[in-house]
Short mmCIF file of C-alpha atoms in Angstrom, two decimals:
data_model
loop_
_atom_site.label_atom_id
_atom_site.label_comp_id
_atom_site.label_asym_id
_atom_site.label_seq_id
_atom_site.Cartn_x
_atom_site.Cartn_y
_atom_site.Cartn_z
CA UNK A 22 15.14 -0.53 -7.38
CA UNK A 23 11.81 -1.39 -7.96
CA UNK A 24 9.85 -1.66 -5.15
CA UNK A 25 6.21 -3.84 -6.16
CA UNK A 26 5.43 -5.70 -9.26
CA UNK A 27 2.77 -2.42 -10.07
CA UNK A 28 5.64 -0.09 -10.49
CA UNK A 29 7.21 -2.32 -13.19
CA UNK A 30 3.76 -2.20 -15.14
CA UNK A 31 4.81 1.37 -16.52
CA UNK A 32 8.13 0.01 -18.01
CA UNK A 33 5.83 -2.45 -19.77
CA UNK A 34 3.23 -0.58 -21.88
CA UNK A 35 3.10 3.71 -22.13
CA UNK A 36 -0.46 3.39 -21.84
CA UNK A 37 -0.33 1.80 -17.84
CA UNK A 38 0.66 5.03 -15.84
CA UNK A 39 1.29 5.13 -12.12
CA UNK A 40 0.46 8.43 -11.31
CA UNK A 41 2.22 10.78 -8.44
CA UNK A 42 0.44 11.46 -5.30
CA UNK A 43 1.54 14.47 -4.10
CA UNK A 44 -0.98 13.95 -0.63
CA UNK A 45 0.66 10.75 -0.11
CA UNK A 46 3.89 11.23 -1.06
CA UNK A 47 6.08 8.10 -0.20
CA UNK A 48 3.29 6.68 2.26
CA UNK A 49 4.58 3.00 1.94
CA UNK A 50 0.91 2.08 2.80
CA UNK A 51 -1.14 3.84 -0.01
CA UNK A 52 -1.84 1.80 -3.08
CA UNK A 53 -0.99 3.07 -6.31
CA UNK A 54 -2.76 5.05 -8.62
CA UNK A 55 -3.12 3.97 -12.16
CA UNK A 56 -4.22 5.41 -14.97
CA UNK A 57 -4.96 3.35 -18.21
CA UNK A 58 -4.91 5.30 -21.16
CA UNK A 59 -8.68 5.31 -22.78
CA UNK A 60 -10.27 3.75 -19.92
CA UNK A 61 -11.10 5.22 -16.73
CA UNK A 62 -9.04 6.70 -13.79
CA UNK A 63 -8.13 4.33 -11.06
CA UNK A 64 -7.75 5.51 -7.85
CA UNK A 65 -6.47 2.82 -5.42
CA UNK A 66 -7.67 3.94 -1.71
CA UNK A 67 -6.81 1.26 0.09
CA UNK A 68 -9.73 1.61 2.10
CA UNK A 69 -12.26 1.68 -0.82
CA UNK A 70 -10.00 -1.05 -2.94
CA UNK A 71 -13.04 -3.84 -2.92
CA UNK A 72 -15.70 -1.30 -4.11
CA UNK A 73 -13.58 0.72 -6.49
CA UNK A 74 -15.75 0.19 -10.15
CA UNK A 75 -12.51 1.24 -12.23
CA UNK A 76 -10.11 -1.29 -10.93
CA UNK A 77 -8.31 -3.18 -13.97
CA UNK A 78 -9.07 -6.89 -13.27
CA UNK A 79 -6.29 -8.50 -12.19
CA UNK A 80 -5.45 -12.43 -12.60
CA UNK A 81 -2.84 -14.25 -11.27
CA UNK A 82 -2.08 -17.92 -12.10
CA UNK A 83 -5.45 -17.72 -14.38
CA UNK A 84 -7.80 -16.85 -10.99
CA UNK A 85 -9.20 -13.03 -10.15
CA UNK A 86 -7.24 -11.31 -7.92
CA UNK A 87 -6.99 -7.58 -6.43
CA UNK A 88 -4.72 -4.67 -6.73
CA UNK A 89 -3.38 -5.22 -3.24
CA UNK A 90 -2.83 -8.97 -3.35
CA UNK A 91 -0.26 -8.02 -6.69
CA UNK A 92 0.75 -5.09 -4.94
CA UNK A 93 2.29 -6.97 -2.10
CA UNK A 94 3.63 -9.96 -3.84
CA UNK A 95 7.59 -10.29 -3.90
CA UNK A 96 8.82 -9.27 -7.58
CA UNK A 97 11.13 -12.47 -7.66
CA UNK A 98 7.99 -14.86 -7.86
CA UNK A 99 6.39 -13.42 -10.74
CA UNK A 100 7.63 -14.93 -14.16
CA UNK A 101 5.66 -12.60 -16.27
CA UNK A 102 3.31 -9.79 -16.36
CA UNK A 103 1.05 -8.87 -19.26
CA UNK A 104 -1.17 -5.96 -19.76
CA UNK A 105 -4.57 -6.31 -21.97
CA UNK A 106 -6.32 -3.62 -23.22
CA UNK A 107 -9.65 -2.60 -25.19
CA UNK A 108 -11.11 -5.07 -27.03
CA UNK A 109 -8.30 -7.79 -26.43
CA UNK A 110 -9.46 -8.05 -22.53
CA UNK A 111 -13.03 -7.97 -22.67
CA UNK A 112 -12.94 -10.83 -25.75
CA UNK A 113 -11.17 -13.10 -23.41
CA UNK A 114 -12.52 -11.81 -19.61
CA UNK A 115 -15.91 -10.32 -20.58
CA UNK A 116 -17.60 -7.22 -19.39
CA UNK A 117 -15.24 -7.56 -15.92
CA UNK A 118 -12.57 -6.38 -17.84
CA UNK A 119 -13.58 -3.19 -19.23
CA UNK A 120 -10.78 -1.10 -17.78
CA UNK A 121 -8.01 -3.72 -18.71
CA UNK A 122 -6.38 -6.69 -17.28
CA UNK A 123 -3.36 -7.10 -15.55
CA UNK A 124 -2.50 -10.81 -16.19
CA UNK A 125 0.15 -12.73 -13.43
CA UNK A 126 2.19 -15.41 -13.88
CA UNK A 127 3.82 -16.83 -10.91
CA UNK A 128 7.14 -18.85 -11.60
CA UNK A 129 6.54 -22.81 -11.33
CA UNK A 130 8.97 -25.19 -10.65
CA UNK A 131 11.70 -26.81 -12.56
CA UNK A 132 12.70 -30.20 -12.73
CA UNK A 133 16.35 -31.27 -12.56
CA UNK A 134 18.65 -31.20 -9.90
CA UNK A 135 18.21 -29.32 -6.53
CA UNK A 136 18.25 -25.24 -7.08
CA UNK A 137 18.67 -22.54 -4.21
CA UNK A 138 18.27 -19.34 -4.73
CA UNK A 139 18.51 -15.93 -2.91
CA UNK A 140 18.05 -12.86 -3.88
CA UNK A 141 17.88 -9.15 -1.69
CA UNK A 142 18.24 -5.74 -1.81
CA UNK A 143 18.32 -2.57 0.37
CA UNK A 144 17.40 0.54 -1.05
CA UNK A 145 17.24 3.98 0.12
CA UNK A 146 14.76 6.97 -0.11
CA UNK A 147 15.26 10.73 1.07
CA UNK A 148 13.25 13.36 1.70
CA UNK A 149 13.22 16.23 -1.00
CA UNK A 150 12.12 19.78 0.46
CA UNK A 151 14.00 22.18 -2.15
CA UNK A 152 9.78 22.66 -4.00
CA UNK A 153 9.04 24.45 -0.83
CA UNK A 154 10.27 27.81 -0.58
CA UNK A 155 8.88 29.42 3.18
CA UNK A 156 9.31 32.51 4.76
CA UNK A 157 11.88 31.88 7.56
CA UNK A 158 10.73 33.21 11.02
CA UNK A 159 12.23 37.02 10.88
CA UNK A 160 10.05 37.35 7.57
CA UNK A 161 6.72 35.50 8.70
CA UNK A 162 6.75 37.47 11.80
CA UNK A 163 6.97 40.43 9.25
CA UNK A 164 4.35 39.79 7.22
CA UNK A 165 1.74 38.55 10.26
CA UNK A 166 2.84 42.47 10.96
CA UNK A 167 2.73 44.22 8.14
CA UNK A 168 -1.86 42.13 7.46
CA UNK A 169 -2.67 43.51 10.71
CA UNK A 170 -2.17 40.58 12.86
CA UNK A 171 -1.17 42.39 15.87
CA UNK A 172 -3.22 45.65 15.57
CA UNK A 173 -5.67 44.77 18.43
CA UNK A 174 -8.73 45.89 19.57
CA UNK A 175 -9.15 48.21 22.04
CA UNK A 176 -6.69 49.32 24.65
CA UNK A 177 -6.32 45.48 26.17
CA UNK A 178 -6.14 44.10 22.36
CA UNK A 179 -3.21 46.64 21.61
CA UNK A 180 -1.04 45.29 24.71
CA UNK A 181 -1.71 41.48 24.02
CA UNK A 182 -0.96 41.86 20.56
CA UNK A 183 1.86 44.20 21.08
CA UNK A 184 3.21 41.37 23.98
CA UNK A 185 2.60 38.76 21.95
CA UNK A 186 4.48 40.33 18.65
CA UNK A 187 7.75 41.55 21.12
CA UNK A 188 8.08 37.90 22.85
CA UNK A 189 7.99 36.39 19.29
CA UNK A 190 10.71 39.20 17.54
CA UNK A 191 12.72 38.64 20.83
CA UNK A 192 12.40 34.45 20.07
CA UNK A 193 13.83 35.14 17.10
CA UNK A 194 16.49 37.20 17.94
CA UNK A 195 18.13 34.29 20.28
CA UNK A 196 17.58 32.56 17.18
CA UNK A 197 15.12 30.49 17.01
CA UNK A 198 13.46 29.36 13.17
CA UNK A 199 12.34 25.94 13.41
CA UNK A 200 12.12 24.51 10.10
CA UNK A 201 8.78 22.59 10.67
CA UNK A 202 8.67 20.28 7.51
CA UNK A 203 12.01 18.67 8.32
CA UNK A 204 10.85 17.65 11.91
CA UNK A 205 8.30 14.35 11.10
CA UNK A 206 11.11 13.17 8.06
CA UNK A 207 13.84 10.56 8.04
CA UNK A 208 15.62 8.61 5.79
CA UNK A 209 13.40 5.87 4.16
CA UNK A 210 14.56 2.16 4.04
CA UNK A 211 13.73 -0.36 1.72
CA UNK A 212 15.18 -4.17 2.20
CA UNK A 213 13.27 -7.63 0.32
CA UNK A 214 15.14 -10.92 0.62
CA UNK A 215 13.38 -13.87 -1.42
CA UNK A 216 14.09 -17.30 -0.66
CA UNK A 217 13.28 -20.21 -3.53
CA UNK A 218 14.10 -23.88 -3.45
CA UNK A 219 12.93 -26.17 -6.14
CA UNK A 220 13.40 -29.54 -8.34
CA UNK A 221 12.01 -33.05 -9.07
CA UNK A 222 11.53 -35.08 -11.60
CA UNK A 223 9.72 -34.69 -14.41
CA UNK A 224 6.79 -36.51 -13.46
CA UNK A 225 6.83 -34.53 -10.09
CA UNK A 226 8.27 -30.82 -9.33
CA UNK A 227 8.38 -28.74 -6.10
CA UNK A 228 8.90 -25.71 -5.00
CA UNK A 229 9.31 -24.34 -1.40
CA UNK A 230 9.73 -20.54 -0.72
CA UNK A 231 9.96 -17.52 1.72
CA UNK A 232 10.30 -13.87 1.27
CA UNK A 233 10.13 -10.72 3.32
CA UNK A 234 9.55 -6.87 2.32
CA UNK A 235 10.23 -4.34 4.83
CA UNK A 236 9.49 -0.72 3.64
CA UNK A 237 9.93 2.08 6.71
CA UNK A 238 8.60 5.19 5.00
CA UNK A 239 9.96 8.57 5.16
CA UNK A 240 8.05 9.87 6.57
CA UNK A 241 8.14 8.92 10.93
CA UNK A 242 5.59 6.09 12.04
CA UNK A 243 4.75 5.26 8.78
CA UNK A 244 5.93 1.37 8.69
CA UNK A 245 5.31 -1.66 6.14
CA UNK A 246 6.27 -5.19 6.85
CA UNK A 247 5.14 -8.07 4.82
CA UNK A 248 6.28 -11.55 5.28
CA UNK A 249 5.05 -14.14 2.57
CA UNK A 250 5.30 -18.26 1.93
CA UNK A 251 4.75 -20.45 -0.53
CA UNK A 252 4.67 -24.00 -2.05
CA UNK A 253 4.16 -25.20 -5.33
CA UNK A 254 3.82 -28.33 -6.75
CA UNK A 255 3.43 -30.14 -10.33
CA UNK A 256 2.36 -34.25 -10.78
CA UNK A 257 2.32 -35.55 -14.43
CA UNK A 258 0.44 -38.77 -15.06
CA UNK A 259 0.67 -40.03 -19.09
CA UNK A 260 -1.98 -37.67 -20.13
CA UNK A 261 -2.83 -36.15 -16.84
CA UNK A 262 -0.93 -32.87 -15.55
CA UNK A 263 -2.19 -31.46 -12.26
CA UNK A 264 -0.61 -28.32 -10.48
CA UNK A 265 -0.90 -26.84 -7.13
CA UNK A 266 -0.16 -23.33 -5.87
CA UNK A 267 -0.71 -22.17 -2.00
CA UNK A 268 0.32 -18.87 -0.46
CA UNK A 269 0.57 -17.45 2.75
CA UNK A 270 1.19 -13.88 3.10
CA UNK A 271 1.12 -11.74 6.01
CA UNK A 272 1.24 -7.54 6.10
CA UNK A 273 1.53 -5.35 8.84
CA UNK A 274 1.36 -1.32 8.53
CA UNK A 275 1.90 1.76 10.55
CA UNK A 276 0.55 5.21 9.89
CA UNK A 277 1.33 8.21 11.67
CA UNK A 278 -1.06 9.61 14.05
CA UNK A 279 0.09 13.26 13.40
CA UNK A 280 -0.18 14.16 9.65
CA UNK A 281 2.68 16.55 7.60
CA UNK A 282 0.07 18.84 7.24
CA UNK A 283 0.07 19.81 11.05
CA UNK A 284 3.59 20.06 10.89
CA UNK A 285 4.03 22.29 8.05
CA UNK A 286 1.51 24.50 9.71
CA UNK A 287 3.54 25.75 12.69
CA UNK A 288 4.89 28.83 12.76
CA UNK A 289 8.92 28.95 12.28
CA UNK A 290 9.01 31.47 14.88
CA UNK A 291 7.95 28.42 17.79
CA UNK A 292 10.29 26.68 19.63
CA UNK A 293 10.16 22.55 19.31
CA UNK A 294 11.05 22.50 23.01
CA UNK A 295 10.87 24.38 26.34
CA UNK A 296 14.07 25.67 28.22
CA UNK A 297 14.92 22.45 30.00
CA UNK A 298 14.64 20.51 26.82
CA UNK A 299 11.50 19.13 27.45
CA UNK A 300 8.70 19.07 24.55
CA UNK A 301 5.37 20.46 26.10
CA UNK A 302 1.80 19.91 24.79
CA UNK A 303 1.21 24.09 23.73
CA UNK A 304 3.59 26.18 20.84
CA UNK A 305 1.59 28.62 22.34
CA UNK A 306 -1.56 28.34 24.25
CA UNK A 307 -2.91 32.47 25.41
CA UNK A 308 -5.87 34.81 24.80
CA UNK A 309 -3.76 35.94 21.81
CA UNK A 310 -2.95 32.77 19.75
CA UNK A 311 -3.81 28.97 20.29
CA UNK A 312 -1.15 26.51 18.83
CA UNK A 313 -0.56 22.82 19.08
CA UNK A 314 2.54 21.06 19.24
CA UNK A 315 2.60 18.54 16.55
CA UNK A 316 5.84 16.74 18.70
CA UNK A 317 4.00 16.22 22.11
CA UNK A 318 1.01 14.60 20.01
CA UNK A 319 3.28 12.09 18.27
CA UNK A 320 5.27 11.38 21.35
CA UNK A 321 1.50 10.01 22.84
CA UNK A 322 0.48 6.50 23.04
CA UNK A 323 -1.85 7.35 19.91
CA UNK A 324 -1.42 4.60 17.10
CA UNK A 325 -3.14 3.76 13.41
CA UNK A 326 -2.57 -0.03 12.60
CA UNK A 327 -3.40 -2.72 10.97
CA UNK A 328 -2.42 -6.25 9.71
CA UNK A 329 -3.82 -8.80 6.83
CA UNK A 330 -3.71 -12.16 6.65
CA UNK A 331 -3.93 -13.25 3.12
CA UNK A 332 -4.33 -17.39 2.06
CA UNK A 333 -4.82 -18.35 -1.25
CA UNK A 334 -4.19 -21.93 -3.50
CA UNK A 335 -5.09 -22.34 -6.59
CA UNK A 336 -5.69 -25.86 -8.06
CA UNK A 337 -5.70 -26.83 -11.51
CA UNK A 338 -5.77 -29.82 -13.49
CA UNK A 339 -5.27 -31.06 -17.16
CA UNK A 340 -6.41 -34.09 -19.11
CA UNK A 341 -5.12 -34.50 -23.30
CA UNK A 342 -6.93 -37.35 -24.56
CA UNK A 343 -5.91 -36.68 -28.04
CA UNK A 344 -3.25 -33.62 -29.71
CA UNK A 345 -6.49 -31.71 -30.43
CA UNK A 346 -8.96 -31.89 -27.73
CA UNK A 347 -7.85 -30.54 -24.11
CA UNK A 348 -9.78 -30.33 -20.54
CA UNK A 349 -8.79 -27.77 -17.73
CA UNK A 350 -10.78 -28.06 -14.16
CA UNK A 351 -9.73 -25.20 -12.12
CA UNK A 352 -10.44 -24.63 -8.75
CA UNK A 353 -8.95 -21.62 -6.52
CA UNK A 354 -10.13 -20.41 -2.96
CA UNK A 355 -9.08 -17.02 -1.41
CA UNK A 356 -8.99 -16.01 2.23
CA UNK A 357 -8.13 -12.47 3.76
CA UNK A 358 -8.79 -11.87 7.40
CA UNK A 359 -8.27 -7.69 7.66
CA UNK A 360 -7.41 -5.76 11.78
CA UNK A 361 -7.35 -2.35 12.40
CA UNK A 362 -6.72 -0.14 15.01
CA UNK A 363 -7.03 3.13 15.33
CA UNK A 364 -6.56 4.65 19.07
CA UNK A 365 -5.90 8.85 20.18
CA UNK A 366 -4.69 9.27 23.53
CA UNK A 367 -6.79 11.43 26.02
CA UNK A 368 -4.40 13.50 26.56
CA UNK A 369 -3.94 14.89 23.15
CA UNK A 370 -4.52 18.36 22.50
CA UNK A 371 -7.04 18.00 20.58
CA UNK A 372 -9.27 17.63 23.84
CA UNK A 373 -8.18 20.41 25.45
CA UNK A 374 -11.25 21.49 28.20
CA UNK A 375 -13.61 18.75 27.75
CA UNK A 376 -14.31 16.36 30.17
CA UNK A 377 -12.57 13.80 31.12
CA UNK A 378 -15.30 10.90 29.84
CA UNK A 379 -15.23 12.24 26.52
CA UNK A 380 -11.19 12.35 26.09
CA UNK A 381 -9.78 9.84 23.53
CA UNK A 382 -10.91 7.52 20.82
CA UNK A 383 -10.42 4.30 19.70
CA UNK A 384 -11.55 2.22 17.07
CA UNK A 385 -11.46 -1.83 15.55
CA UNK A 386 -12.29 -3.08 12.39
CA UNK A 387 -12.26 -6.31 11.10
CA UNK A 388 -13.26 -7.38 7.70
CA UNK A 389 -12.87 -11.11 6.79
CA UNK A 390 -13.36 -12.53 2.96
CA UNK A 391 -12.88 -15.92 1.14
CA UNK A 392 -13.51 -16.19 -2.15
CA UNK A 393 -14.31 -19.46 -4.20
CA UNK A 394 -13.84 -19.68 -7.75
CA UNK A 395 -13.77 -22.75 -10.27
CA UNK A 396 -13.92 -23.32 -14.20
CA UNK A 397 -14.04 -25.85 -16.85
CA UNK A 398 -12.71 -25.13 -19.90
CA UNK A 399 -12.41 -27.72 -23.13
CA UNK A 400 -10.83 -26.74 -26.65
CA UNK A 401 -10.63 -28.70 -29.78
CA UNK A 402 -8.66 -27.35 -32.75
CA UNK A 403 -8.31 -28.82 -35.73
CA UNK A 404 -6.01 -27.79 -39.53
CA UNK A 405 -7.54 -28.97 -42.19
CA UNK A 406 -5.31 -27.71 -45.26
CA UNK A 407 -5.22 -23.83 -45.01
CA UNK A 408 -7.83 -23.83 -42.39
CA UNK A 409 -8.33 -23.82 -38.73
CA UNK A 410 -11.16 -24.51 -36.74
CA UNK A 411 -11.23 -24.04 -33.01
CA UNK A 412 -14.17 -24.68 -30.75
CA UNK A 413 -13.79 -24.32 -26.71
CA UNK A 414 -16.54 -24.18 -24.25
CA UNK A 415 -15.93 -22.83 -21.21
CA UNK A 416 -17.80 -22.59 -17.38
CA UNK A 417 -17.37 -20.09 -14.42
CA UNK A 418 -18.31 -20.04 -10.86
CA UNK A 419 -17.53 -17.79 -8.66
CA UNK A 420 -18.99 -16.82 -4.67
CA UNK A 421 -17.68 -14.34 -2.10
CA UNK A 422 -18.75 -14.13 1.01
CA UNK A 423 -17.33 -11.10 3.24
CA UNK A 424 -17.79 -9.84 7.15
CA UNK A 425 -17.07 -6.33 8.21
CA UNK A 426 -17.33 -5.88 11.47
CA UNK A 427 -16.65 -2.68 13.84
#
């Protein structure tokens, strides 16, 4: 199933690609790439997501909004999702909208008799290996051997290479080859449950809903859990409609501390653990060869987290005098209050001989934002035989104010 409203965007339009990154791979916590066919490449670092010049402009429920505030809303909210391109975005959105739009609409309520709905899903994700094709630990051993890895130096460098060569062959020949890229993997679960309840009349309409999407990644540590709220409501007044959206969503995410990368680069011909079972901080740690375990540093302490508080309500309001003439005030405030920590344990390998006041790091961040916008908008249109004549008028305000802080 799908998993966030972006990766439906490629069913809608050939042109919106969500491209494969093979350095991320199923990290449940890196934004998308997308790729808009004539415009520029988007790259969504999460990190660099505010500054990023060729984001598409995203709106949802007629207010700007970002990449990561559509990437983490629940699916079963949205009512529709259109994508505007070249000149059909920047006539409507101005010079913001240069790379595209993404435009959101959430669903509203109905009126009628009391509705509940549910809806959930659990999906699965597994780890694919069959690209990689390694040397297994009889044949790296072999070809360390055959590019001179253990012709040493000298009369000593002979016997530590010649030691170190005979203690791996005889490793292998109890059978040890420890397939490396398997160790940090799992099987990846997926599991969103949306909760919607919502009726009135039709001068007044409500709606009152939950949702939760939990994502654990496949690859170990890497974690996703966002839990989300919100409440809508509609008054209509004779000529007066007004409409009210608020939204509470909150995300918390995991990272490993030890990347794939340091697993895949351990020798097949180590042993994940020591005799008694036990997993110890060295693969190997002599004057020959100098090799960490990628286990003991992920069993630490160490952790890479962070959590976002997102609040947002958008207000909007209507007035029709007259068939032809119309008045929209809109008024929509954003909040986002960002943590992260990012902590390495002392006794990581990594810090191996240094002293003891200079062992382990830890970080906090915290970057806070609310955004303000508001518009007026009024259109008259008017047929006169086989003509039409449309006039609107339309003003924008918008402020941000944002604190980063550690």
């Amino acid at each position: 199933g799908v998993q966030n409203p972006i990766a439906s965007l490629a069913a809608l339009d050939p042109a919106f690609n969500v491209l494969t990154n093979d350095l991320m791979g199923s990290d449940p916590n890196h934004l998308p790439d997308i790729n808009i066919r004539g415009k520029s490449s988007v790259i969504g670092e999460r990190d660099d997501l505010v500054n990023d010049p060729n984001q598409p402009l995203f709106i949802v429920d007629g207010f700007e909004s970002t990449l990561e505030t559509v990437y983490n809303m629940d699916i079963n909210r949205i009512a529709s999702m259109t994508i505007l391109k070249d000149a059909a975005s920047t006539a409507i959105y101005g010079s913001k909208a240069a790379n595209g739009v993404v435009v959101v609409e959430t669903v509203k309520p109905q009126a009628g008799k009391l509705r509940f709905n549910y809806s959930g899903s659990v999906t699965a994700s597994f780890p694919d290996l069959d690209s990689y094709n390694l040397m297994n630990a009889r044949e790296k051993l072999e070809f360390e051997r055959l590019a001179g890895r253990y012709s040493g130096s000298g009369v000593d460098g002979e016997i530590l290479a010649a030691d170190a060569y005979n203690k791996r062959l005889a490793d292998i020949a109890s059978g040890v080859d420890t397939y490396w890229l398997s160790v940090p993997l799992r099987t990846g679960w997926n599991q969103k449950h949306n909760v919607y309840v919502d009726g009135g009349s039709e001068g007044f309409m409500f709606g009152i809903g939950v949702n939760y999407n939990g994502t654990t990644g496949v690859m170990k540590d890497s974690d996703r859990d966002s839990y989300g709220g919100n409440l809508d409501l509609t008054y209509r007044h004779g000529k007066l409609l007004f409409s009210n959206k608020f939204t509470a969503q909150y995300t918390s995410t995991t990272d490993p501390v030890v990347s794939f990368n340091e697993y895949a680069s351990a020798n097949p011909y180590y042993k994940k653990y020591d005799e008694n079972g036990n997993v110890t901080p060295w693969l190997e740690n002599s004057d020959f060869a100098k090799a960490a375990n990628p286990l003991y540093n992920a069993s630490l302490n160490s952790r890479n987290t962070s959590s976002t508080l997102l609040l947002t309500n958008y207000f909007s309001a209507e007035f029709n005098p007259i068939q032809q003439f119309r008045i929209r005030a809109k008024f929509g405030l954003t909040h986002s209050n960002k943590d992260g920590e990012n902590f390495i344990s002392p006794n990581a390998t990594r810090y191996e001989g240094l002293d003891a006041t200079l062992k382990g790091e830890f970080s906090s961040t915290n970057l806070t934002s609310t955004t303000y916008n508001g518009s007026l908008t009024a259109i008259y249109a008017e047929v006169f035989g086989d003509h039409r004549l449309n006039v609107a008028a339309d003003f924008n305000i918008q402020e941000n104010k944002s604190l980063n802080q550690g």
